[in-house]
Amino acid sequence: MKILVINGSPKAKNGNTEVIINQFINGAKAPYEVCYAAKEDSQQLADYMHHFDTVIVAMPLYIHAMPGIVMKLIGCMEPAIEDEKSMGFIVQFGFMESAHSKYLEKYLSSLAKHLNYNYLGTVVRGGSAGISMMPNKMNKKLFSQMQMLGEYFEKEGAFDKEIMNEMAKLIELSKGKSRMFQFLSRIGIGDSIFWNQMLKKNNALDRAFDKPFVV
Ligand SMILES: Cc1cc2nc3c(=O)[nH]c(=O)nc-3n(C[C@H](O)[C@H](O)[C@H](O)COP(=O)(O)O)c2cc1C
């Protein structure tokens, strides 16, 4: 089985998608080829995909959707001529509820079918914005899940459903928890502490509520 992994993060090797892909690959023994949507010509990469039996596209969620570079790449993809090819996806993002990617997942499943690929499913992992900034021990569970997914994938050519379900477990916050987070954010002790620090570091705190596209 020839597998191509496409990293769809605009940050290429410097993002959380890369960390997640590396753990997935660590779980498998055979070397996987990884290509970067941010570094390759979209048409060339879309054509190159045809040399592989299985393609896994991993990406972050940017503004509730796939990054523009992934959209551009998809626009260049042609349906596979041979049957029996497979395509799966890994989508990770900042918000903790996996429901944030539900529309994208629906699209990805139709896309695979439209391209004449067998759809392997989408691995979803919310709460992932801090992965590359956190010490490895704080990512222990995620890393072990990704390695197990990689190990299983190598043997079965599919994602392990149990691990996928476990990773996407928090589908939606309960009303009570949602209210609690709103309250914490209002009194300034939500995750805005972290984001405000980032804004300060980039001299952009005073521009946090700018609306550059409002006429
Ligand atoms: C421009 C931008 C838009 C984002 N939009 C969302 C979003 O709509 N929902 C979400 O949960 N996370 C969002 N995030 C957080 C990213 O999905 C998260 O940080 C992810 O781990 C980034 O992966 P990467 O480092 O590989 O690019 C956004 C991040 C950026 C930079």
PDB file of C-alpha atoms and ligand atoms in Angstrom:
ATOM      1  CA  MET A   1       0.000   0.000   0.000  1.00  0.00           C
ATOM      2  CA  LYS A   2       1.520   3.325  -1.097  1.00  0.00           C
ATOM      3  CA  ILE A   3       0.397   6.115   1.227  1.00  0.00           C
ATOM      4  CA  LEU A   4       0.700   9.845   0.736  1.00  0.00           C
ATOM      5  CA  VAL A   5       0.058  12.220   3.624  1.00  0.00           C
ATOM      6  CA  ILE A   6      -0.709  15.816   2.688  1.00  0.00           C
ATOM      7  CA  ASN A   7      -0.150  18.452   5.351  1.00  0.00           C
ATOM      8  CA  GLY A   8      -2.739  21.161   4.630  1.00  0.00           C
ATOM      9  CA  SER A   9      -1.589  23.647   7.236  1.00  0.00           C
ATOM     10  CA  PRO A  10      -0.522  27.090   5.973  1.00  0.00           C
ATOM     11  CA  LYS A  11       2.214  26.806   8.652  1.00  0.00           C
ATOM     12  CA  ALA A  12       3.587  23.668   6.936  1.00  0.00           C
ATOM     13  CA  LYS A  13       6.285  22.119   9.182  1.00  0.00           C
ATOM     14  CA  ASN A  14       5.813  24.685  11.946  1.00  0.00           C
ATOM     15  CA  GLY A  15       2.233  23.949  12.926  1.00  0.00           C
ATOM     16  CA  ASN A  16       0.167  21.600  15.055  1.00  0.00           C
ATOM     17  CA  THR A  17      -0.866  19.573  12.001  1.00  0.00           C
ATOM     18  CA  GLU A  18       2.781  18.578  11.565  1.00  0.00           C
ATOM     19  CA  VAL A  19       3.046  17.401  15.188  1.00  0.00           C
ATOM     20  CA  ILE A  20      -0.093  15.285  14.777  1.00  0.00           C
ATOM     21  CA  ILE A  21       1.066  13.786  11.462  1.00  0.00           C
ATOM     22  CA  ASN A  22       4.460  12.917  12.972  1.00  0.00           C
ATOM     23  CA  GLN A  23       2.813  10.992  15.808  1.00  0.00           C
ATOM     24  CA  PHE A  24       0.564   9.135  13.352  1.00  0.00           C
ATOM     25  CA  ILE A  25       3.589   8.188  11.254  1.00  0.00           C
ATOM     26  CA  ASN A  26       5.594   7.162  14.351  1.00  0.00           C
ATOM     27  CA  GLY A  27       2.957   4.519  15.012  1.00  0.00           C
ATOM     28  CA  ALA A  28       3.538   2.976  11.594  1.00  0.00           C
ATOM     29  CA  LYS A  29       6.750   1.207  10.627  1.00  0.00           C
ATOM     30  CA  ALA A  30       6.767   1.802   6.877  1.00  0.00           C
ATOM     31  CA  PRO A  31       7.992   5.247   5.798  1.00  0.00           C
ATOM     32  CA  TYR A  32       5.157   7.484   4.597  1.00  0.00           C
ATOM     33  CA  GLU A  33       5.677  10.289   2.163  1.00  0.00           C
ATOM     34  CA  VAL A  34       4.530  13.679   3.424  1.00  0.00           C
ATOM     35  CA  CYS A  35       3.878  16.633   1.096  1.00  0.00           C
ATOM     36  CA  TYR A  36       3.039  20.190   2.114  1.00  0.00           C
ATOM     37  CA  ALA A  37       0.172  22.027   0.445  1.00  0.00           C
ATOM     38  CA  ALA A  38       1.805  25.307   1.505  1.00  0.00           C
ATOM     39  CA  LYS A  39       5.051  24.500  -0.329  1.00  0.00           C
ATOM     40  CA  GLU A  40       3.958  22.697  -3.476  1.00  0.00           C
ATOM     41  CA  ASP A  41       2.265  23.845  -6.632  1.00  0.00           C
ATOM     42  CA  SER A  42      -1.395  22.809  -6.173  1.00  0.00           C
ATOM     43  CA  GLN A  43      -1.802  21.281  -9.642  1.00  0.00           C
ATOM     44  CA  GLN A  44       1.444  19.315  -9.411  1.00  0.00           C
ATOM     45  CA  LEU A  45       0.518  17.977  -5.988  1.00  0.00           C
ATOM     46  CA  ALA A  46      -2.994  17.028  -7.167  1.00  0.00           C
ATOM     47  CA  ASP A  47      -1.461  15.139 -10.121  1.00  0.00           C
ATOM     48  CA  TYR A  48       1.149  13.484  -7.878  1.00  0.00           C
ATOM     49  CA  MET A  49      -1.641  12.029  -5.702  1.00  0.00           C
ATOM     50  CA  HIS A  50      -2.489   9.597  -8.518  1.00  0.00           C
ATOM     51  CA  HIS A  51       0.743   7.674  -7.829  1.00  0.00           C
ATOM     52  CA  PHE A  52      -0.614   6.523  -4.446  1.00  0.00           C
ATOM     53  CA  ASP A  53      -3.264   3.995  -3.391  1.00  0.00           C
ATOM     54  CA  THR A  54      -4.159   5.916  -0.258  1.00  0.00           C
ATOM     55  CA  VAL A  55      -4.141   9.626   0.468  1.00  0.00           C
ATOM     56  CA  ILE A  56      -4.546  11.176   3.915  1.00  0.00           C
ATOM     57  CA  VAL A  57      -5.129  14.908   4.038  1.00  0.00           C
ATOM     58  CA  ALA A  58      -4.483  16.486   7.440  1.00  0.00           C
ATOM     59  CA  MET A  59      -5.489  20.079   8.085  1.00  0.00           C
ATOM     60  CA  PRO A  60      -6.451  22.641  10.724  1.00  0.00           C
ATOM     61  CA  LEU A  61      -9.814  24.369  10.820  1.00  0.00           C
ATOM     62  CA  TYR A  62      -9.422  28.046   9.919  1.00  0.00           C
ATOM     63  CA  ILE A  63     -12.583  30.150  10.408  1.00  0.00           C
ATOM     64  CA  HIS A  64     -14.804  27.059  10.612  1.00  0.00           C
ATOM     65  CA  ALA A  65     -13.545  25.828   7.263  1.00  0.00           C
ATOM     66  CA  MET A  66     -10.610  24.236   5.500  1.00  0.00           C
ATOM     67  CA  PRO A  67      -7.603  26.508   4.869  1.00  0.00           C
ATOM     68  CA  GLY A  68      -7.595  28.261   1.473  1.00  0.00           C
ATOM     69  CA  ILE A  69      -4.532  26.297   0.299  1.00  0.00           C
ATOM     70  CA  VAL A  70      -6.442  23.015   0.808  1.00  0.00           C
ATOM     71  CA  MET A  71      -9.425  24.426  -1.079  1.00  0.00           C
ATOM     72  CA  LYS A  72      -7.103  25.406  -3.926  1.00  0.00           C
ATOM     73  CA  LEU A  73      -5.570  21.921  -3.966  1.00  0.00           C
ATOM     74  CA  ILE A  74      -9.003  20.274  -4.023  1.00  0.00           C
ATOM     75  CA  GLY A  75      -9.946  22.494  -6.944  1.00  0.00           C
ATOM     76  CA  CYS A  76      -7.088  20.885  -8.905  1.00  0.00           C
ATOM     77  CA  MET A  77      -7.971  17.252  -8.049  1.00  0.00           C
ATOM     78  CA  GLU A  78      -9.352  14.968 -10.750  1.00  0.00           C
ATOM     79  CA  PRO A  79     -11.289  11.745 -10.057  1.00  0.00           C
ATOM     80  CA  ALA A  80      -9.126   8.599  -9.866  1.00  0.00           C
ATOM     81  CA  ILE A  81      -9.368   6.407 -12.947  1.00  0.00           C
ATOM     82  CA  GLU A  82      -8.744   3.147 -11.063  1.00  0.00           C
ATOM     83  CA  ASP A  83     -11.188   1.960  -8.406  1.00  0.00           C
ATOM     84  CA  GLU A  84      -9.925   0.708  -5.021  1.00  0.00           C
ATOM     85  CA  LYS A  85      -8.203   3.947  -4.021  1.00  0.00           C
ATOM     86  CA  SER A  86      -8.813   5.331  -0.546  1.00  0.00           C
ATOM     87  CA  MET A  87      -8.843   8.767   1.013  1.00  0.00           C
ATOM     88  CA  GLY A  88      -9.035   9.794   4.669  1.00  0.00           C
ATOM     89  CA  PHE A  89      -8.749  13.056   6.568  1.00  0.00           C
ATOM     90  CA  ILE A  90      -7.434  14.372   9.864  1.00  0.00           C
ATOM     91  CA  VAL A  91      -8.930  17.676  11.020  1.00  0.00           C
ATOM     92  CA  GLN A  92      -7.681  19.407  14.169  1.00  0.00           C
ATOM     93  CA  PHE A  93      -8.606  22.780  15.592  1.00  0.00           C
ATOM     94  CA  GLY A  94      -8.737  25.097  18.584  1.00  0.00           C
ATOM     95  CA  PHE A  95     -12.292  24.878  19.896  1.00  0.00           C
ATOM     96  CA  MET A  96     -12.873  21.906  22.147  1.00  0.00           C
ATOM     97  CA  GLU A  97     -16.168  20.727  20.628  1.00  0.00           C
ATOM     98  CA  SER A  98     -15.796  18.349  17.698  1.00  0.00           C
ATOM     99  CA  ALA A  99     -19.139  19.595  16.313  1.00  0.00           C
ATOM    100  CA  HIS A 100     -17.224  22.567  14.868  1.00  0.00           C
ATOM    101  CA  SER A 101     -16.013  20.432  11.985  1.00  0.00           C
ATOM    102  CA  LYS A 102     -19.289  18.669  11.197  1.00  0.00           C
ATOM    103  CA  TYR A 103     -20.018  20.577   7.973  1.00  0.00           C
ATOM    104  CA  LEU A 104     -16.451  20.158   6.778  1.00  0.00           C
ATOM    105  CA  GLU A 105     -16.638  16.415   7.508  1.00  0.00           C
ATOM    106  CA  LYS A 106     -19.794  16.097   5.401  1.00  0.00           C
ATOM    107  CA  TYR A 107     -18.070  17.885   2.558  1.00  0.00           C
ATOM    108  CA  LEU A 108     -14.947  15.702   2.826  1.00  0.00           C
ATOM    109  CA  SER A 109     -16.967  12.504   2.686  1.00  0.00           C
ATOM    110  CA  SER A 110     -18.750  13.674  -0.509  1.00  0.00           C
ATOM    111  CA  LEU A 111     -15.456  14.879  -1.945  1.00  0.00           C
ATOM    112  CA  ALA A 112     -13.794  11.460  -1.575  1.00  0.00           C
ATOM    113  CA  LYS A 113     -16.749   9.791  -3.299  1.00  0.00           C
ATOM    114  CA  HIS A 114     -16.807  12.418  -6.049  1.00  0.00           C
ATOM    115  CA  LEU A 115     -13.094  11.733  -6.678  1.00  0.00           C
ATOM    116  CA  ASN A 116     -13.787   7.969  -6.914  1.00  0.00           C
ATOM    117  CA  TYR A 117     -11.934   7.247  -3.667  1.00  0.00           C
ATOM    118  CA  ASN A 118     -13.195   5.002  -0.901  1.00  0.00           C
ATOM    119  CA  TYR A 119     -13.831   7.365   2.048  1.00  0.00           C
ATOM    120  CA  LEU A 120     -11.926   6.203   5.157  1.00  0.00           C
ATOM    121  CA  GLY A 121     -13.432   8.756   7.497  1.00  0.00           C
ATOM    122  CA  THR A 122     -12.214  11.903   9.216  1.00  0.00           C
ATOM    123  CA  VAL A 123     -10.257  11.874  12.453  1.00  0.00           C
ATOM    124  CA  VAL A 124     -11.363  14.935  14.422  1.00  0.00           C
ATOM    125  CA  ARG A 125      -9.430  16.490  17.302  1.00  0.00           C
ATOM    126  CA  GLY A 126     -10.629  19.705  18.939  1.00  0.00           C
ATOM    127  CA  GLY A 127      -8.742  21.593  21.663  1.00  0.00           C
ATOM    128  CA  SER A 128      -5.549  21.392  19.636  1.00  0.00           C
ATOM    129  CA  ALA A 129      -4.412  25.017  19.342  1.00  0.00           C
ATOM    130  CA  GLY A 130      -1.678  24.699  21.970  1.00  0.00           C
ATOM    131  CA  ILE A 131      -0.136  21.361  20.934  1.00  0.00           C
ATOM    132  CA  SER A 132       3.174  22.624  19.587  1.00  0.00           C
ATOM    133  CA  MET A 133       3.580  25.067  22.480  1.00  0.00           C
ATOM    134  CA  MET A 134       2.908  22.537  25.239  1.00  0.00           C
ATOM    135  CA  PRO A 135       5.507  20.234  26.806  1.00  0.00           C
ATOM    136  CA  ASN A 136       5.285  16.689  25.411  1.00  0.00           C
ATOM    137  CA  LYS A 137       3.979  15.251  28.661  1.00  0.00           C
ATOM    138  CA  MET A 138       0.834  17.373  28.329  1.00  0.00           C
ATOM    139  CA  ASN A 139       0.231  15.840  24.901  1.00  0.00           C
ATOM    140  CA  LYS A 140       0.815  12.292  26.125  1.00  0.00           C
ATOM    141  CA  LYS A 141      -2.744  11.058  25.559  1.00  0.00           C
ATOM    142  CA  LEU A 142      -3.044  12.649  22.118  1.00  0.00           C
ATOM    143  CA  PHE A 143       0.344  11.298  21.017  1.00  0.00           C
ATOM    144  CA  SER A 144      -0.517   7.807  22.158  1.00  0.00           C
ATOM    145  CA  GLN A 145      -3.897   7.956  20.353  1.00  0.00           C
ATOM    146  CA  MET A 146      -2.247   9.152  17.141  1.00  0.00           C
ATOM    147  CA  GLN A 147       0.431   6.457  17.346  1.00  0.00           C
ATOM    148  CA  MET A 148      -2.215   3.768  17.881  1.00  0.00           C
ATOM    149  CA  LEU A 149      -4.166   5.152  14.920  1.00  0.00           C
ATOM    150  CA  GLY A 150      -0.995   4.947  12.800  1.00  0.00           C
ATOM    151  CA  GLU A 151      -0.254   1.410  13.936  1.00  0.00           C
ATOM    152  CA  TYR A 152      -3.802   0.264  13.159  1.00  0.00           C
ATOM    153  CA  PHE A 153      -3.824   2.111   9.840  1.00  0.00           C
ATOM    154  CA  GLU A 154      -0.708   0.307   8.695  1.00  0.00           C
ATOM    155  CA  LYS A 155      -2.283  -3.073   9.439  1.00  0.00           C
ATOM    156  CA  GLU A 156      -5.860  -2.439   8.315  1.00  0.00           C
ATOM    157  CA  GLY A 157      -5.670   0.462   5.856  1.00  0.00           C
ATOM    158  CA  ALA A 158      -8.378   2.206   7.911  1.00  0.00           C
ATOM    159  CA  PHE A 159      -8.759   4.424  10.959  1.00  0.00           C
ATOM    160  CA  ASP A 160      -9.612   2.633  14.210  1.00  0.00           C
ATOM    161  CA  LYS A 161     -13.232   3.674  14.888  1.00  0.00           C
ATOM    162  CA  GLU A 162     -12.919   3.307  18.657  1.00  0.00           C
ATOM    163  CA  ILE A 163      -9.948   5.690  18.857  1.00  0.00           C
ATOM    164  CA  MET A 164     -11.631   8.106  16.427  1.00  0.00           C
ATOM    165  CA  ASN A 165     -14.740   8.205  18.617  1.00  0.00           C
ATOM    166  CA  GLU A 166     -12.651   8.671  21.742  1.00  0.00           C
ATOM    167  CA  MET A 167     -10.748  11.605  20.191  1.00  0.00           C
ATOM    168  CA  ALA A 168     -13.919  13.346  19.045  1.00  0.00           C
ATOM    169  CA  LYS A 169     -15.785  12.612  22.257  1.00  0.00           C
ATOM    170  CA  LEU A 170     -16.664  16.102  23.380  1.00  0.00           C
ATOM    171  CA  ILE A 171     -19.158  16.771  20.617  1.00  0.00           C
ATOM    172  CA  GLU A 172     -20.911  19.739  22.205  1.00  0.00           C
ATOM    173  CA  LEU A 173     -20.618  21.401  25.609  1.00  0.00           C
ATOM    174  CA  SER A 174     -23.622  21.063  27.859  1.00  0.00           C
ATOM    175  CA  LYS A 175     -25.631  24.282  28.391  1.00  0.00           C
ATOM    176  CA  GLY A 176     -24.285  24.478  31.957  1.00  0.00           C
ATOM    177  CA  LYS A 177     -20.617  24.193  30.920  1.00  0.00           C
ATOM    178  CA  SER A 178     -21.177  26.612  28.075  1.00  0.00           C
ATOM    179  CA  ARG A 179     -22.591  29.202  30.514  1.00  0.00           C
ATOM    180  CA  MET A 180     -19.669  28.608  32.870  1.00  0.00           C
ATOM    181  CA  PHE A 181     -17.130  29.311  30.077  1.00  0.00           C
ATOM    182  CA  GLN A 182     -19.050  32.449  29.065  1.00  0.00           C
ATOM    183  CA  PHE A 183     -18.915  33.633  32.665  1.00  0.00           C
ATOM    184  CA  LEU A 184     -15.181  32.891  33.027  1.00  0.00           C
ATOM    185  CA  SER A 185     -14.511  34.729  29.805  1.00  0.00           C
ATOM    186  CA  ARG A 186     -16.568  37.738  30.983  1.00  0.00           C
ATOM    187  CA  ILE A 187     -14.530  38.037  34.179  1.00  0.00           C
ATOM    188  CA  GLY A 188     -11.309  37.644  32.195  1.00  0.00           C
ATOM    189  CA  ILE A 189     -10.136  34.177  33.250  1.00  0.00           C
ATOM    190  CA  GLY A 190     -11.067  32.155  30.195  1.00  0.00           C
ATOM    191  CA  ASP A 191      -8.603  31.312  27.450  1.00  0.00           C
ATOM    192  CA  SER A 192      -8.599  35.039  26.627  1.00  0.00           C
ATOM    193  CA  ILE A 193      -5.626  35.250  29.052  1.00  0.00           C
ATOM    194  CA  PHE A 194      -3.560  33.203  26.598  1.00  0.00           C
ATOM    195  CA  TRP A 195      -4.818  34.973  23.475  1.00  0.00           C
ATOM    196  CA  ASN A 196      -4.304  38.403  25.048  1.00  0.00           C
ATOM    197  CA  GLN A 197      -0.700  37.448  25.805  1.00  0.00           C
ATOM    198  CA  MET A 198      -0.219  36.474  22.164  1.00  0.00           C
ATOM    199  CA  LEU A 199      -1.782  39.753  21.021  1.00  0.00           C
ATOM    200  CA  LYS A 200       0.505  41.708  23.375  1.00  0.00           C
ATOM    201  CA  LYS A 201       3.559  39.810  22.147  1.00  0.00           C
ATOM    202  CA  ASN A 202       2.646  40.834  18.601  1.00  0.00           C
ATOM    203  CA  ASN A 203       1.812  44.454  19.548  1.00  0.00           C
ATOM    204  CA  ALA A 204      -1.771  43.924  18.433  1.00  0.00           C
ATOM    205  CA  LEU A 205      -3.782  43.983  21.683  1.00  0.00           C
ATOM    206  CA  ASP A 206      -5.273  47.415  20.978  1.00  0.00           C
ATOM    207  CA  ARG A 207      -6.359  46.193  17.538  1.00  0.00           C
ATOM    208  CA  ALA A 208      -8.016  42.962  18.716  1.00  0.00           C
ATOM    209  CA  PHE A 209     -11.501  44.165  17.789  1.00  0.00           C
ATOM    210  CA  ASP A 210     -10.625  45.859  14.509  1.00  0.00           C
ATOM    211  CA  LYS A 211     -13.063  45.236  11.676  1.00  0.00           C
ATOM    212  CA  PRO A 212     -10.946  45.871   8.591  1.00  0.00           C
ATOM    213  CA  PHE A 213     -13.647  44.692   6.185  1.00  0.00           C
ATOM    214  CA  VAL A 214     -16.476  46.816   7.539  1.00  0.00           C
ATOM    215  CA  VAL A 215     -17.272  49.606   5.081  1.00  0.00           C
TER     216      VAL A 215
HETATM  217  C1  LIG B   1      -6.597  32.223  10.934  1.00  0.00           C
HETATM  218  C2  LIG B   1      -7.021  31.168  11.925  1.00  0.00           C
HETATM  219  C3  LIG B   1      -8.342  30.792  12.012  1.00  0.00           C
HETATM  220  C4  LIG B   1      -8.753  29.820  12.918  1.00  0.00           C
HETATM  221  N1  LIG B   1     -10.067  29.472  12.985  1.00  0.00           N
HETATM  222  C5  LIG B   1     -10.471  28.500  13.833  1.00  0.00           C
HETATM  223  C6  LIG B   1     -11.841  28.114  13.897  1.00  0.00           C
HETATM  224  O1  LIG B   1     -12.704  28.603  13.184  1.00  0.00           O
HETATM  225  N2  LIG B   1     -12.201  27.148  14.793  1.00  0.00           N
HETATM  226  C7  LIG B   1     -11.274  26.565  15.615  1.00  0.00           C
HETATM  227  O2  LIG B   1     -11.658  25.701  16.411  1.00  0.00           O
HETATM  228  N3  LIG B   1      -9.957  26.905  15.570  1.00  0.00           N
HETATM  229  C8  LIG B   1      -9.534  27.849  14.692  1.00  0.00           C
HETATM  230  N4  LIG B   1      -8.198  28.210  14.639  1.00  0.00           N
HETATM  231  C9  LIG B   1      -7.233  27.489  15.462  1.00  0.00           C
HETATM  232  C10 LIG B   1      -6.497  26.414  14.651  1.00  0.00           C
HETATM  233  O3  LIG B   1      -7.404  25.495  14.067  1.00  0.00           O
HETATM  234  C11 LIG B   1      -5.539  25.632  15.570  1.00  0.00           C
HETATM  235  O4  LIG B   1      -4.652  26.526  16.183  1.00  0.00           O
HETATM  236  C12 LIG B   1      -4.781  24.574  14.807  1.00  0.00           C
HETATM  237  O5  LIG B   1      -4.153  23.718  15.737  1.00  0.00           O
HETATM  238  C13 LIG B   1      -3.746  25.197  13.883  1.00  0.00           C
HETATM  239  O6  LIG B   1      -3.052  24.194  13.178  1.00  0.00           O
HETATM  240  P1  LIG B   1      -1.685  24.543  12.413  1.00  0.00           P
HETATM  241  O7  LIG B   1      -0.754  25.038  13.477  1.00  0.00           O
HETATM  242  O8  LIG B   1      -1.221  23.293  11.774  1.00  0.00           O
HETATM  243  O9  LIG B   1      -2.009  25.606  11.402  1.00  0.00           O
HETATM  244  C14 LIG B   1      -7.789  29.192  13.761  1.00  0.00           C
HETATM  245  C15 LIG B   1      -6.444  29.589  13.665  1.00  0.00           C
HETATM  246  C16 LIG B   1      -6.066  30.558  12.772  1.00  0.00           C
HETATM  247  C17 LIG B   1      -4.604  30.954  12.690  1.00  0.00           C
END
